[in-house]
mmCIF file of N, CA and C in Angstrom:
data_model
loop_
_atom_site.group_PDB
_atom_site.id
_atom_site.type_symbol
_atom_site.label_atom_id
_atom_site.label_comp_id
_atom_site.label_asym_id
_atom_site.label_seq_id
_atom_site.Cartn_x
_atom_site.Cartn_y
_atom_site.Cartn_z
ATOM 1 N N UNK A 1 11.759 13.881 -42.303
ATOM 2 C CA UNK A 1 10.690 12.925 -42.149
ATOM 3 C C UNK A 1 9.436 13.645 -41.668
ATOM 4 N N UNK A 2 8.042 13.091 -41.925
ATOM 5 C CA UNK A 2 6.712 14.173 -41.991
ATOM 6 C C UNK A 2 6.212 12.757 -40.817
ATOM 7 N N UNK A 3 5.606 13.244 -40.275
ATOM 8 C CA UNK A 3 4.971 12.883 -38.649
ATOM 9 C C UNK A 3 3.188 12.720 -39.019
ATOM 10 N N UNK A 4 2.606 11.783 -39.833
ATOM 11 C CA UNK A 4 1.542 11.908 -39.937
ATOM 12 C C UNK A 4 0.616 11.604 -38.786
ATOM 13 N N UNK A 5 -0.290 12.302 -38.239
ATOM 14 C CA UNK A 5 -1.457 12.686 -36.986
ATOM 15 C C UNK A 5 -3.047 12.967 -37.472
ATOM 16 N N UNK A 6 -3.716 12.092 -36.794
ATOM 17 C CA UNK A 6 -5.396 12.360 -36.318
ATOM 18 C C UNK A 6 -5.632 12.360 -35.447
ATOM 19 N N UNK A 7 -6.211 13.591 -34.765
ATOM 20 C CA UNK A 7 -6.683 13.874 -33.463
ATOM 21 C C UNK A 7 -7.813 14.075 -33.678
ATOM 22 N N UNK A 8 -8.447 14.143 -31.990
ATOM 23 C CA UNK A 8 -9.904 13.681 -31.714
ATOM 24 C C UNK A 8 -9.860 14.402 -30.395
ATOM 25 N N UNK A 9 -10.574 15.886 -30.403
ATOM 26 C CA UNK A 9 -10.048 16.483 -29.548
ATOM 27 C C UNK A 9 -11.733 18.019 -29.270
ATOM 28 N N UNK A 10 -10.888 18.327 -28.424
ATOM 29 C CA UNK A 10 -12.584 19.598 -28.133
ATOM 30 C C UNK A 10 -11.524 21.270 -28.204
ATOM 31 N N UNK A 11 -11.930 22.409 -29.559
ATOM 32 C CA UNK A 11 -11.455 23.558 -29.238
ATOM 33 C C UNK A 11 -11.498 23.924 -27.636
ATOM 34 N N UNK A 12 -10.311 24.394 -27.253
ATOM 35 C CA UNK A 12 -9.971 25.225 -25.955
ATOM 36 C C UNK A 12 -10.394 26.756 -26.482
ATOM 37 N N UNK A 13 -10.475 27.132 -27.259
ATOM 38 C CA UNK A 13 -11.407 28.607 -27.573
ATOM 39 C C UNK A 13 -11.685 28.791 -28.792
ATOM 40 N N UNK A 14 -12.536 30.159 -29.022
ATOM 41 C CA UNK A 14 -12.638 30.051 -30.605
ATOM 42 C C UNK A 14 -11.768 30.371 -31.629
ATOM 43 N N UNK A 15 -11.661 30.157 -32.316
ATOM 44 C CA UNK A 15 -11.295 30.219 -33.883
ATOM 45 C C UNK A 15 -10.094 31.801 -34.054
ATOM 46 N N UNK A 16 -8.972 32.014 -33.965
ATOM 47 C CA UNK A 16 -8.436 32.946 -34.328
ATOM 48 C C UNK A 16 -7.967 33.197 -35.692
ATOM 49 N N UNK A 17 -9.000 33.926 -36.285
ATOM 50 C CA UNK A 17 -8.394 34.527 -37.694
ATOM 51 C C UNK A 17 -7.858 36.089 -37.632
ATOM 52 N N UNK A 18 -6.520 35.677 -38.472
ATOM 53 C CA UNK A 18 -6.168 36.908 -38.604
ATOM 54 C C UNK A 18 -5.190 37.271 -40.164
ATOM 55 N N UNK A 19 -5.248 38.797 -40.780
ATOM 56 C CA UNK A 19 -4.931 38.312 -41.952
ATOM 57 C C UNK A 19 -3.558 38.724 -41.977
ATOM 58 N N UNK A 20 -2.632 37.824 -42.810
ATOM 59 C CA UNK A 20 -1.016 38.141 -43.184
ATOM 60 C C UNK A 20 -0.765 38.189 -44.444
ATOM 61 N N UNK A 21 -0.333 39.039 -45.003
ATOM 62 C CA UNK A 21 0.308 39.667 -46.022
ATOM 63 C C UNK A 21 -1.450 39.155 -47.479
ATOM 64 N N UNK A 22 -2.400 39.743 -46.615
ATOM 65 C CA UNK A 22 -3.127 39.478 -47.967
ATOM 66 C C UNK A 22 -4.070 38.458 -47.715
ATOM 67 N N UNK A 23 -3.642 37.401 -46.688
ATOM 68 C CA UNK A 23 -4.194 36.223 -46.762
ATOM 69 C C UNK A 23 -4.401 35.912 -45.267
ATOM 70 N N UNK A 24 -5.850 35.405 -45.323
ATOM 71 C CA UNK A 24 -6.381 34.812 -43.931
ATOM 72 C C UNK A 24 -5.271 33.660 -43.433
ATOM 73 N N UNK A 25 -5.525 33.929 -41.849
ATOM 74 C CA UNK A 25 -4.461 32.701 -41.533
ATOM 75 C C UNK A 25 -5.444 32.672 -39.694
ATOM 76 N N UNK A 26 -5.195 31.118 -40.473
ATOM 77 C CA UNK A 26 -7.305 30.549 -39.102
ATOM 78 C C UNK A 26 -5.550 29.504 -38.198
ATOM 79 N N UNK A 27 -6.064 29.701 -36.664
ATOM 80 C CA UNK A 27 -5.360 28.811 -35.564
ATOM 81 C C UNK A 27 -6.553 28.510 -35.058
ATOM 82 N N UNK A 28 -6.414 27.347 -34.375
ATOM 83 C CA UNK A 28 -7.182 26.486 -33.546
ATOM 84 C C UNK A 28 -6.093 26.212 -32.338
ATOM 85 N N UNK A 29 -6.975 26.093 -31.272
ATOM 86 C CA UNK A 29 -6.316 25.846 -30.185
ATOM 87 C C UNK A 29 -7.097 23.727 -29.911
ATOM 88 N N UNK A 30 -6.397 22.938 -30.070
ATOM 89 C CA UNK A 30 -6.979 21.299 -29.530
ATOM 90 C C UNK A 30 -6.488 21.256 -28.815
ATOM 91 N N UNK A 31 -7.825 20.501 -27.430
ATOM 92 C CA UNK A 31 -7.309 19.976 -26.689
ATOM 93 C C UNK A 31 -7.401 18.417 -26.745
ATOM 94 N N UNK A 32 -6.477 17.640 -26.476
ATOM 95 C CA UNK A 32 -6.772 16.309 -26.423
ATOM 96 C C UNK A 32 -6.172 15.234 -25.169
ATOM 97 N N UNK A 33 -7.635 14.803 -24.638
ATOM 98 C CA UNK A 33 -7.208 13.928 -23.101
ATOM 99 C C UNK A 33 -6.721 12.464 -23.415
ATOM 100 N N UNK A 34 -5.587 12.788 -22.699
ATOM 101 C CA UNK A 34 -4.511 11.331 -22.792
ATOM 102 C C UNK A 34 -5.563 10.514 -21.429
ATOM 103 N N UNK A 35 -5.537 9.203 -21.766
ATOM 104 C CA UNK A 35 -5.910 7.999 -20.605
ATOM 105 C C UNK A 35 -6.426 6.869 -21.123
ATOM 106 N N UNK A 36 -6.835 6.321 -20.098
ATOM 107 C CA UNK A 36 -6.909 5.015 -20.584
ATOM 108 C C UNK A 36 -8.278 4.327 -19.332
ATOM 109 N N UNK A 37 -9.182 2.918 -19.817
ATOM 110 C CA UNK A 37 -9.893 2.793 -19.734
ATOM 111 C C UNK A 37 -9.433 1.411 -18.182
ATOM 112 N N UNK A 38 -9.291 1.343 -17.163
ATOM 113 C CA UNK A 38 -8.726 0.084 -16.373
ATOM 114 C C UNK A 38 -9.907 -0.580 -16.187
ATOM 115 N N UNK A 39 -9.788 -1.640 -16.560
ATOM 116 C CA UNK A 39 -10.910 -2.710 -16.177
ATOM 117 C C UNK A 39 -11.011 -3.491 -15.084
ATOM 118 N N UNK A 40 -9.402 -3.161 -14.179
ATOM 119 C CA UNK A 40 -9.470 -3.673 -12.947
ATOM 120 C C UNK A 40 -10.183 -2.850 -12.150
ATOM 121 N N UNK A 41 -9.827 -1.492 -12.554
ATOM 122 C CA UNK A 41 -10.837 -0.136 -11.585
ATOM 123 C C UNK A 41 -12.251 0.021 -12.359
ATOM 124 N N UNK A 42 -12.157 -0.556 -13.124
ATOM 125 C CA UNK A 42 -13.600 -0.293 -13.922
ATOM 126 C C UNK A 42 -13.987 1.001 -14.190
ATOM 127 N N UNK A 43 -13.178 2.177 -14.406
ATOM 128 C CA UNK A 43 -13.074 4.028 -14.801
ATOM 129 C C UNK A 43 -11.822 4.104 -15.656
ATOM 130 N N UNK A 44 -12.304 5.516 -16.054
ATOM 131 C CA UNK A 44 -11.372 6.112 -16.781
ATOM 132 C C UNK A 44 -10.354 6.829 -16.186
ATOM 133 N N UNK A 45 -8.796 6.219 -16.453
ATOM 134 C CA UNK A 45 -7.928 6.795 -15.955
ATOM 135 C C UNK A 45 -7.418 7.707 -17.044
ATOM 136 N N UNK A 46 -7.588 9.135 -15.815
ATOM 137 C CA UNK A 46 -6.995 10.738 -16.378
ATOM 138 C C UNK A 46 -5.633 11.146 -16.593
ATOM 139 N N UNK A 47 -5.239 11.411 -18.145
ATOM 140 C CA UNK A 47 -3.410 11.082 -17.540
ATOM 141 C C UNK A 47 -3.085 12.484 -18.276
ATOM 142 N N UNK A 48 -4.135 13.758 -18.207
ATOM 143 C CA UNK A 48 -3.809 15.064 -18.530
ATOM 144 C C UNK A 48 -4.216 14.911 -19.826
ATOM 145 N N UNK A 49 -3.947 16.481 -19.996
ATOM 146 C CA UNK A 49 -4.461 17.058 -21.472
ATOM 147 C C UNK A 49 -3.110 17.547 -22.204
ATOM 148 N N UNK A 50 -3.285 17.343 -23.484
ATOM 149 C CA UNK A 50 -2.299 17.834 -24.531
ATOM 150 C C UNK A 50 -3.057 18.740 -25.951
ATOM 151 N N UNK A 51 -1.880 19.570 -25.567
ATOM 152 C CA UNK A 51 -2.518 20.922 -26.364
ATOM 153 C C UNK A 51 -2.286 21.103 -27.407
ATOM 154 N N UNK A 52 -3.035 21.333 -29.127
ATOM 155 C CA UNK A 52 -1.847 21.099 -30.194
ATOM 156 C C UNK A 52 -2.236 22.399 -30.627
ATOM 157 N N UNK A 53 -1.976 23.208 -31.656
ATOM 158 C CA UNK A 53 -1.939 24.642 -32.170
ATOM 159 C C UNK A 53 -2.420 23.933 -33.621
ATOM 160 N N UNK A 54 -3.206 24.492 -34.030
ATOM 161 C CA UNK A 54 -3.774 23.882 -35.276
ATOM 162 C C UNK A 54 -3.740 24.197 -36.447
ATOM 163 N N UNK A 55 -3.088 24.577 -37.577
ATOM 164 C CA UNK A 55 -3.223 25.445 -38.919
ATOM 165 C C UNK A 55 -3.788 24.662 -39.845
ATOM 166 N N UNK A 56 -5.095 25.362 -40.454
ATOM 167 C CA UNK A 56 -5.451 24.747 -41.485
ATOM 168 C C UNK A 56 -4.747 25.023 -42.637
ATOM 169 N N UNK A 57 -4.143 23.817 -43.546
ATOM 170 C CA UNK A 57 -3.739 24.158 -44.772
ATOM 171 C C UNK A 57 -4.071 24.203 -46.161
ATOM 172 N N UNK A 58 -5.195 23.851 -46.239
ATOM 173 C CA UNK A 58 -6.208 23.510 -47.081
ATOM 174 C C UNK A 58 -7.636 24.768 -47.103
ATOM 175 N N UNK A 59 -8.114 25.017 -48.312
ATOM 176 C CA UNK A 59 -9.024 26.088 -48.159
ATOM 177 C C UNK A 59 -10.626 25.122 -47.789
ATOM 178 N N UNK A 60 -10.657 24.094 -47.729
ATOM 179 C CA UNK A 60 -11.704 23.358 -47.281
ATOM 180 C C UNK A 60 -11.694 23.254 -45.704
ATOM 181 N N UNK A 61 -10.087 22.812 -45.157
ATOM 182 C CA UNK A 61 -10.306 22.970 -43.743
ATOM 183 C C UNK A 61 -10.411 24.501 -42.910
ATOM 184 N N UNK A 62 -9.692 25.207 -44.101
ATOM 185 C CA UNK A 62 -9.593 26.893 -43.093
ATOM 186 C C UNK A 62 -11.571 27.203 -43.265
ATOM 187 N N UNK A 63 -12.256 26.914 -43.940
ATOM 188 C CA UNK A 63 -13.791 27.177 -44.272
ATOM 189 C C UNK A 63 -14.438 26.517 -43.122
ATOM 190 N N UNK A 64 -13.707 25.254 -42.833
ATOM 191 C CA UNK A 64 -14.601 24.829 -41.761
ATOM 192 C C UNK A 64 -14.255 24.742 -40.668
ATOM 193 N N UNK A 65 -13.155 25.290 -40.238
ATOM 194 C CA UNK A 65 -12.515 25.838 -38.599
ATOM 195 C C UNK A 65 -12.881 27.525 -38.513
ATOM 196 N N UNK A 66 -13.619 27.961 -39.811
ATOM 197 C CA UNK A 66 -14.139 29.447 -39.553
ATOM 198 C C UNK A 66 -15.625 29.220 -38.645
ATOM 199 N N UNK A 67 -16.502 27.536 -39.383
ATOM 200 C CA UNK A 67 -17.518 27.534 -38.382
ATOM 201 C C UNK A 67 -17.760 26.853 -37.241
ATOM 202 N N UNK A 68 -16.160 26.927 -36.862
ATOM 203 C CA UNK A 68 -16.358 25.760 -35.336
ATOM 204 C C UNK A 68 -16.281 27.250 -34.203
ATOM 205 N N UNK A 69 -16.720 26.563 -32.902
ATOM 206 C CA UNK A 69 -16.592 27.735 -31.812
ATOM 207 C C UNK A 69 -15.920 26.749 -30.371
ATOM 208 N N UNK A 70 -15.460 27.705 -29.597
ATOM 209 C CA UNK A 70 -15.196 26.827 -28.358
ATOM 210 C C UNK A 70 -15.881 25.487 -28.153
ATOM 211 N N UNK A 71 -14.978 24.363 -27.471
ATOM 212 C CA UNK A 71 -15.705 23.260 -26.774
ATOM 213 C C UNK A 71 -16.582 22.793 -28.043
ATOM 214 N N UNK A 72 -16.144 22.427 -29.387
ATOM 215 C CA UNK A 72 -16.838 21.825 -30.569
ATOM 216 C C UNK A 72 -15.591 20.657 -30.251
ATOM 217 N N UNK A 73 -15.978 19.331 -30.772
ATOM 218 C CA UNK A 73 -15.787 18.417 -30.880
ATOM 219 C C UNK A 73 -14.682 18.418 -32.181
ATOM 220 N N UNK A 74 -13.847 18.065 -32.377
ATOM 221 C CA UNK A 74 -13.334 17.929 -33.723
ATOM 222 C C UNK A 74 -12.277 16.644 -34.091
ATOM 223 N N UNK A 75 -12.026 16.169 -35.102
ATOM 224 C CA UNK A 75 -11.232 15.605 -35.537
ATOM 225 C C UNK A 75 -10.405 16.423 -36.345
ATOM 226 N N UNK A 76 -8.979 15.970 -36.927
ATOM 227 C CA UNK A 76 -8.070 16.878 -36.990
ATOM 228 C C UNK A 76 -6.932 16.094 -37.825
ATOM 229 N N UNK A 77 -6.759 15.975 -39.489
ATOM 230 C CA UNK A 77 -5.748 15.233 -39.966
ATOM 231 C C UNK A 77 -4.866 15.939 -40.396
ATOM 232 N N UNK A 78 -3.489 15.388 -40.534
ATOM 233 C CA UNK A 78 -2.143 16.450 -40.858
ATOM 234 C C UNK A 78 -1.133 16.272 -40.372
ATOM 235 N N UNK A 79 -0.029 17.097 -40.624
ATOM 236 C CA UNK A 79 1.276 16.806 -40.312
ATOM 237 C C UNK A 79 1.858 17.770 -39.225
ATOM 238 N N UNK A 80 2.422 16.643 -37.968
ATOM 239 C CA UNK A 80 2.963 17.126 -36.741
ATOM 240 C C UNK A 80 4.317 17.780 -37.027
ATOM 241 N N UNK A 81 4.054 18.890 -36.023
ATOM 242 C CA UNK A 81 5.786 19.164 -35.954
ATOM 243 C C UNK A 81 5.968 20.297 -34.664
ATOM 244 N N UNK A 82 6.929 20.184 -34.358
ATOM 245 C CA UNK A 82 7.300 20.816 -32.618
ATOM 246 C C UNK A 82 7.939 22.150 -32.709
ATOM 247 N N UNK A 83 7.700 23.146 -32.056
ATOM 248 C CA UNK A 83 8.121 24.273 -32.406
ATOM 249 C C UNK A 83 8.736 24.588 -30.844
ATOM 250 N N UNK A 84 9.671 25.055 -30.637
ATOM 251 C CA UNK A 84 10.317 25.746 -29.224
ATOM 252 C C UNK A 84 10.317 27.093 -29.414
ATOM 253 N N UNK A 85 9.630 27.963 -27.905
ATOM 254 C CA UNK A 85 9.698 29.412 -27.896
ATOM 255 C C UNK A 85 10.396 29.423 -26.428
ATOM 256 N N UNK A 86 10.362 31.095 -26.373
ATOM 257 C CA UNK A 86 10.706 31.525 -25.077
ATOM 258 C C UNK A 86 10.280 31.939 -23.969
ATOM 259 N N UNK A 87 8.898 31.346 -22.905
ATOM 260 C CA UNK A 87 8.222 32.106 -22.620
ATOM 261 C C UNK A 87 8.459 33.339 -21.462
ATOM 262 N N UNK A 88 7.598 33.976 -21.149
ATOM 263 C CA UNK A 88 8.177 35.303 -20.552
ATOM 264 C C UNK A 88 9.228 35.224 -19.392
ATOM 265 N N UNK A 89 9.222 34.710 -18.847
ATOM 266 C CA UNK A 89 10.279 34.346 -17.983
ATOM 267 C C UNK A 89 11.796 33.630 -18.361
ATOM 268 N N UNK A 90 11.850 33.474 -19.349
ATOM 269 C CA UNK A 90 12.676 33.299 -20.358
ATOM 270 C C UNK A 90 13.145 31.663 -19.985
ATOM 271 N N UNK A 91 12.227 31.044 -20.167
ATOM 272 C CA UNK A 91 12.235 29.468 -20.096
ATOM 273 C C UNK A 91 11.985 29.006 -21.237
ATOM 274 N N UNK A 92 12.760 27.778 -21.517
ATOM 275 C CA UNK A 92 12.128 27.400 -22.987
ATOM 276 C C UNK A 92 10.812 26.522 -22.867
ATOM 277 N N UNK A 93 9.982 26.462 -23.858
ATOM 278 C CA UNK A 93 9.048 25.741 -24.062
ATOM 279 C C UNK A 93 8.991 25.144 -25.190
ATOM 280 N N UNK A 94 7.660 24.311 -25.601
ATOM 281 C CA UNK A 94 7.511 23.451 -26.952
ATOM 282 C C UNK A 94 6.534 23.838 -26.973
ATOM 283 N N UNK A 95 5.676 23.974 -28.602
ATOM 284 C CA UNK A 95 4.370 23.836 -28.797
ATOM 285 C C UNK A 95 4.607 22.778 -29.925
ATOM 286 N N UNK A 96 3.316 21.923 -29.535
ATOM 287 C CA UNK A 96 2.979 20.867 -30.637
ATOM 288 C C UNK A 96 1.932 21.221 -31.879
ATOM 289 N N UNK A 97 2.571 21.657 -32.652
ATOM 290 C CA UNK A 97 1.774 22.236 -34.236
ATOM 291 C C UNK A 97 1.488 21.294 -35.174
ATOM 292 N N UNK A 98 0.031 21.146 -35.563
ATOM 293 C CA UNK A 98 -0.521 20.944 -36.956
ATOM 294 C C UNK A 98 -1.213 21.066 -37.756
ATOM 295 N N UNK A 99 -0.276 21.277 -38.816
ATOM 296 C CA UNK A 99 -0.500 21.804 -40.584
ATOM 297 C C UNK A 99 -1.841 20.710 -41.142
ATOM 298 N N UNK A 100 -3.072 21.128 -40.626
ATOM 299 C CA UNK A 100 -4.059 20.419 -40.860
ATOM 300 C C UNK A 100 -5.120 20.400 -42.589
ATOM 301 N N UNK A 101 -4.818 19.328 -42.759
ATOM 302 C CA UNK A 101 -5.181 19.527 -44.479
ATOM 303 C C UNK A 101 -6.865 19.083 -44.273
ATOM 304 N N UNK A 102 -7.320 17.988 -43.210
ATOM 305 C CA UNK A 102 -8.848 18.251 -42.811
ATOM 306 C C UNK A 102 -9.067 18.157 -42.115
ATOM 307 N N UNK A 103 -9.982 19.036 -41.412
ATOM 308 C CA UNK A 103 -11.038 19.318 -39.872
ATOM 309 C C UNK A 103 -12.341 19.067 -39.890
ATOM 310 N N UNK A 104 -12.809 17.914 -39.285
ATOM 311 C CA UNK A 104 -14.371 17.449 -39.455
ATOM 312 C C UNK A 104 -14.966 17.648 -37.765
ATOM 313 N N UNK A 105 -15.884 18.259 -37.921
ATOM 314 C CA UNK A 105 -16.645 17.782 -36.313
ATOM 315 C C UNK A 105 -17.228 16.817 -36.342
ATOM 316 N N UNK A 106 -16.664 16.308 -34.513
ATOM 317 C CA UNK A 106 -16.963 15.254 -34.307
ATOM 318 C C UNK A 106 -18.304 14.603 -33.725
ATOM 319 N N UNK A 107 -18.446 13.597 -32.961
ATOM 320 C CA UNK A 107 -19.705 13.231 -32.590
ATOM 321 C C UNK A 107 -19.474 13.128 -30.719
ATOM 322 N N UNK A 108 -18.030 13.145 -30.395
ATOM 323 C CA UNK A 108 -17.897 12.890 -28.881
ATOM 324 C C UNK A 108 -18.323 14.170 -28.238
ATOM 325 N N UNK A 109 -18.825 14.028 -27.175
ATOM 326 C CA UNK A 109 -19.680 14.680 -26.617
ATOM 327 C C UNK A 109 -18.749 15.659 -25.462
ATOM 328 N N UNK A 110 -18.805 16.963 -25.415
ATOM 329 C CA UNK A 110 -18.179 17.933 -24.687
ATOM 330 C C UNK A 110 -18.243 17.671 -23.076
ATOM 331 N N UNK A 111 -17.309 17.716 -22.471
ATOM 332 C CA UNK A 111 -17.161 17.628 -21.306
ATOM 333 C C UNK A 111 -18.077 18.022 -20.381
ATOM 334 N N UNK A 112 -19.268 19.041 -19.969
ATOM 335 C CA UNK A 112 -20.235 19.151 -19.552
ATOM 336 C C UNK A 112 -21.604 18.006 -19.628
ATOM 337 N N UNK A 113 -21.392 17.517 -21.078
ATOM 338 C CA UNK A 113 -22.256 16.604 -21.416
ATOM 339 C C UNK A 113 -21.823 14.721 -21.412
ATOM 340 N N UNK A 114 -20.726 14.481 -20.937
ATOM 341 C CA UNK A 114 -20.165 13.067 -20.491
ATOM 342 C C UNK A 114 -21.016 13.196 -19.033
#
Protein backbone atom coordinates (compact mmCIF):
# COMPACT_ATOMS: atom_id res chain seq x y z
CA UNK A 1 0.00 0.00 0.00
CA UNK A 2 1.53 3.71 -1.14
CA UNK A 3 0.99 6.39 1.75
CA UNK A 4 0.05 9.46 -0.26
CA UNK A 5 1.55 13.01 1.60
CA UNK A 6 1.63 17.00 1.20
CA UNK A 7 3.72 18.80 3.32
CA UNK A 8 4.07 22.36 4.12
CA UNK A 9 7.22 22.73 5.71
CA UNK A 10 10.71 25.17 5.87
CA UNK A 11 14.32 23.34 4.52
CA UNK A 12 16.44 22.57 7.79
CA UNK A 13 19.57 23.13 5.34
CA UNK A 14 20.53 23.36 1.90
CA UNK A 15 20.01 21.20 -0.87
CA UNK A 16 22.40 18.03 -0.92
CA UNK A 17 23.34 16.93 -4.35
CA UNK A 18 25.36 14.29 -4.97
CA UNK A 19 26.05 12.07 -8.02
CA UNK A 20 25.38 8.02 -8.09
CA UNK A 21 26.27 5.84 -10.65
CA UNK A 22 25.98 8.65 -13.41
CA UNK A 23 23.08 10.36 -12.06
CA UNK A 24 22.36 13.36 -9.76
CA UNK A 25 20.58 12.38 -6.63
CA UNK A 26 19.11 15.99 -4.77
CA UNK A 27 17.91 15.24 -0.61
CA UNK A 28 16.12 17.78 1.16
CA UNK A 29 16.03 17.90 4.68
CA UNK A 30 11.73 19.23 5.82
CA UNK A 31 10.97 20.44 8.63
CA UNK A 32 7.38 20.42 9.60
CA UNK A 33 5.67 21.98 13.00
CA UNK A 34 2.99 19.77 14.43
CA UNK A 35 0.21 22.07 16.64
CA UNK A 36 -2.64 23.38 16.84
CA UNK A 37 -4.46 26.72 17.17
CA UNK A 38 -6.59 26.79 21.10
CA UNK A 39 -9.14 29.26 21.12
CA UNK A 40 -9.61 28.83 24.73
CA UNK A 41 -5.80 30.08 25.10
CA UNK A 42 -6.18 32.14 22.14
CA UNK A 43 -2.13 30.90 20.79
CA UNK A 44 -0.56 28.52 19.05
CA UNK A 45 0.01 25.35 20.68
CA UNK A 46 3.74 23.89 19.93
CA UNK A 47 3.61 20.11 19.76
CA UNK A 48 7.37 19.77 18.10
CA UNK A 49 8.84 19.40 14.82
CA UNK A 50 8.90 16.44 12.39
CA UNK A 51 11.62 15.82 10.11
CA UNK A 52 11.06 14.16 6.64
CA UNK A 53 14.18 13.33 4.19
CA UNK A 54 13.01 14.37 0.85
CA UNK A 55 13.85 12.72 -2.69
CA UNK A 56 12.86 14.27 -5.63
CA UNK A 57 11.57 11.85 -8.19
CA UNK A 58 10.69 13.69 -10.96
CA UNK A 59 13.23 15.81 -13.16
CA UNK A 60 10.90 18.93 -12.64
CA UNK A 61 11.05 18.55 -8.84
CA UNK A 62 14.97 17.58 -8.63
CA UNK A 63 15.33 21.26 -10.95
CA UNK A 64 13.54 22.96 -8.42
CA UNK A 65 14.95 21.66 -5.00
CA UNK A 66 18.43 22.55 -6.91
CA UNK A 67 17.00 26.32 -6.44
CA UNK A 68 15.73 26.20 -2.95
CA UNK A 69 18.32 27.11 0.02
CA UNK A 70 17.95 26.77 3.82
CA UNK A 71 14.77 28.08 5.74
CA UNK A 72 12.76 28.36 2.05
CA UNK A 73 9.29 27.67 2.56
CA UNK A 74 8.12 24.63 0.62
CA UNK A 75 5.37 22.42 -0.17
CA UNK A 76 6.13 18.86 -0.87
CA UNK A 77 3.82 16.06 -2.81
CA UNK A 78 4.60 12.23 -2.85
CA UNK A 79 4.80 9.05 -1.44
CA UNK A 80 5.64 8.32 2.36
CA UNK A 81 7.58 5.58 3.57
CA UNK A 82 9.70 4.80 6.90
CA UNK A 83 13.07 3.66 6.79
CA UNK A 84 14.93 2.21 10.19
CA UNK A 85 18.81 2.72 10.71
CA UNK A 86 21.32 2.24 13.34
CA UNK A 87 22.51 5.19 14.90
CA UNK A 88 26.02 5.39 16.35
CA UNK A 89 25.39 4.16 19.52
CA UNK A 90 23.77 1.36 18.09
CA UNK A 91 20.09 2.30 18.80
CA UNK A 92 17.55 1.90 16.35
CA UNK A 93 15.94 4.76 14.74
CA UNK A 94 13.28 5.76 11.92
CA UNK A 95 13.55 8.25 9.25
CA UNK A 96 10.41 9.45 7.58
CA UNK A 97 11.19 9.51 3.62
CA UNK A 98 9.59 11.16 0.61
CA UNK A 99 9.78 10.10 -2.96
CA UNK A 100 8.63 13.60 -3.99
CA UNK A 101 7.18 13.84 -7.59
CA UNK A 102 6.49 17.94 -6.82
CA UNK A 103 8.22 20.68 -4.80
CA UNK A 104 6.69 24.20 -5.03
CA UNK A 105 7.75 27.15 -2.73
CA UNK A 106 5.65 28.27 -0.52
CA UNK A 107 4.17 31.58 0.66
CA UNK A 108 4.37 30.85 4.73
CA UNK A 109 6.66 32.94 6.12
CA UNK A 110 10.09 31.62 7.86
CA UNK A 111 10.33 31.55 11.39
CA UNK A 112 12.36 34.78 11.98
CA UNK A 113 9.67 36.53 10.05
CA UNK A 114 6.21 35.18 12.04
Amino acid sequence: MTVRVELEGHLGSEPSVREVNGRDFVELSVAVSQGYWSKTEDRWVDQGTVWYRVHPTSRRAGDEARLLHKGDAVVVAGTQSVEEFTRRDGTNGYAIKVNADAIYVSRIPKKADA
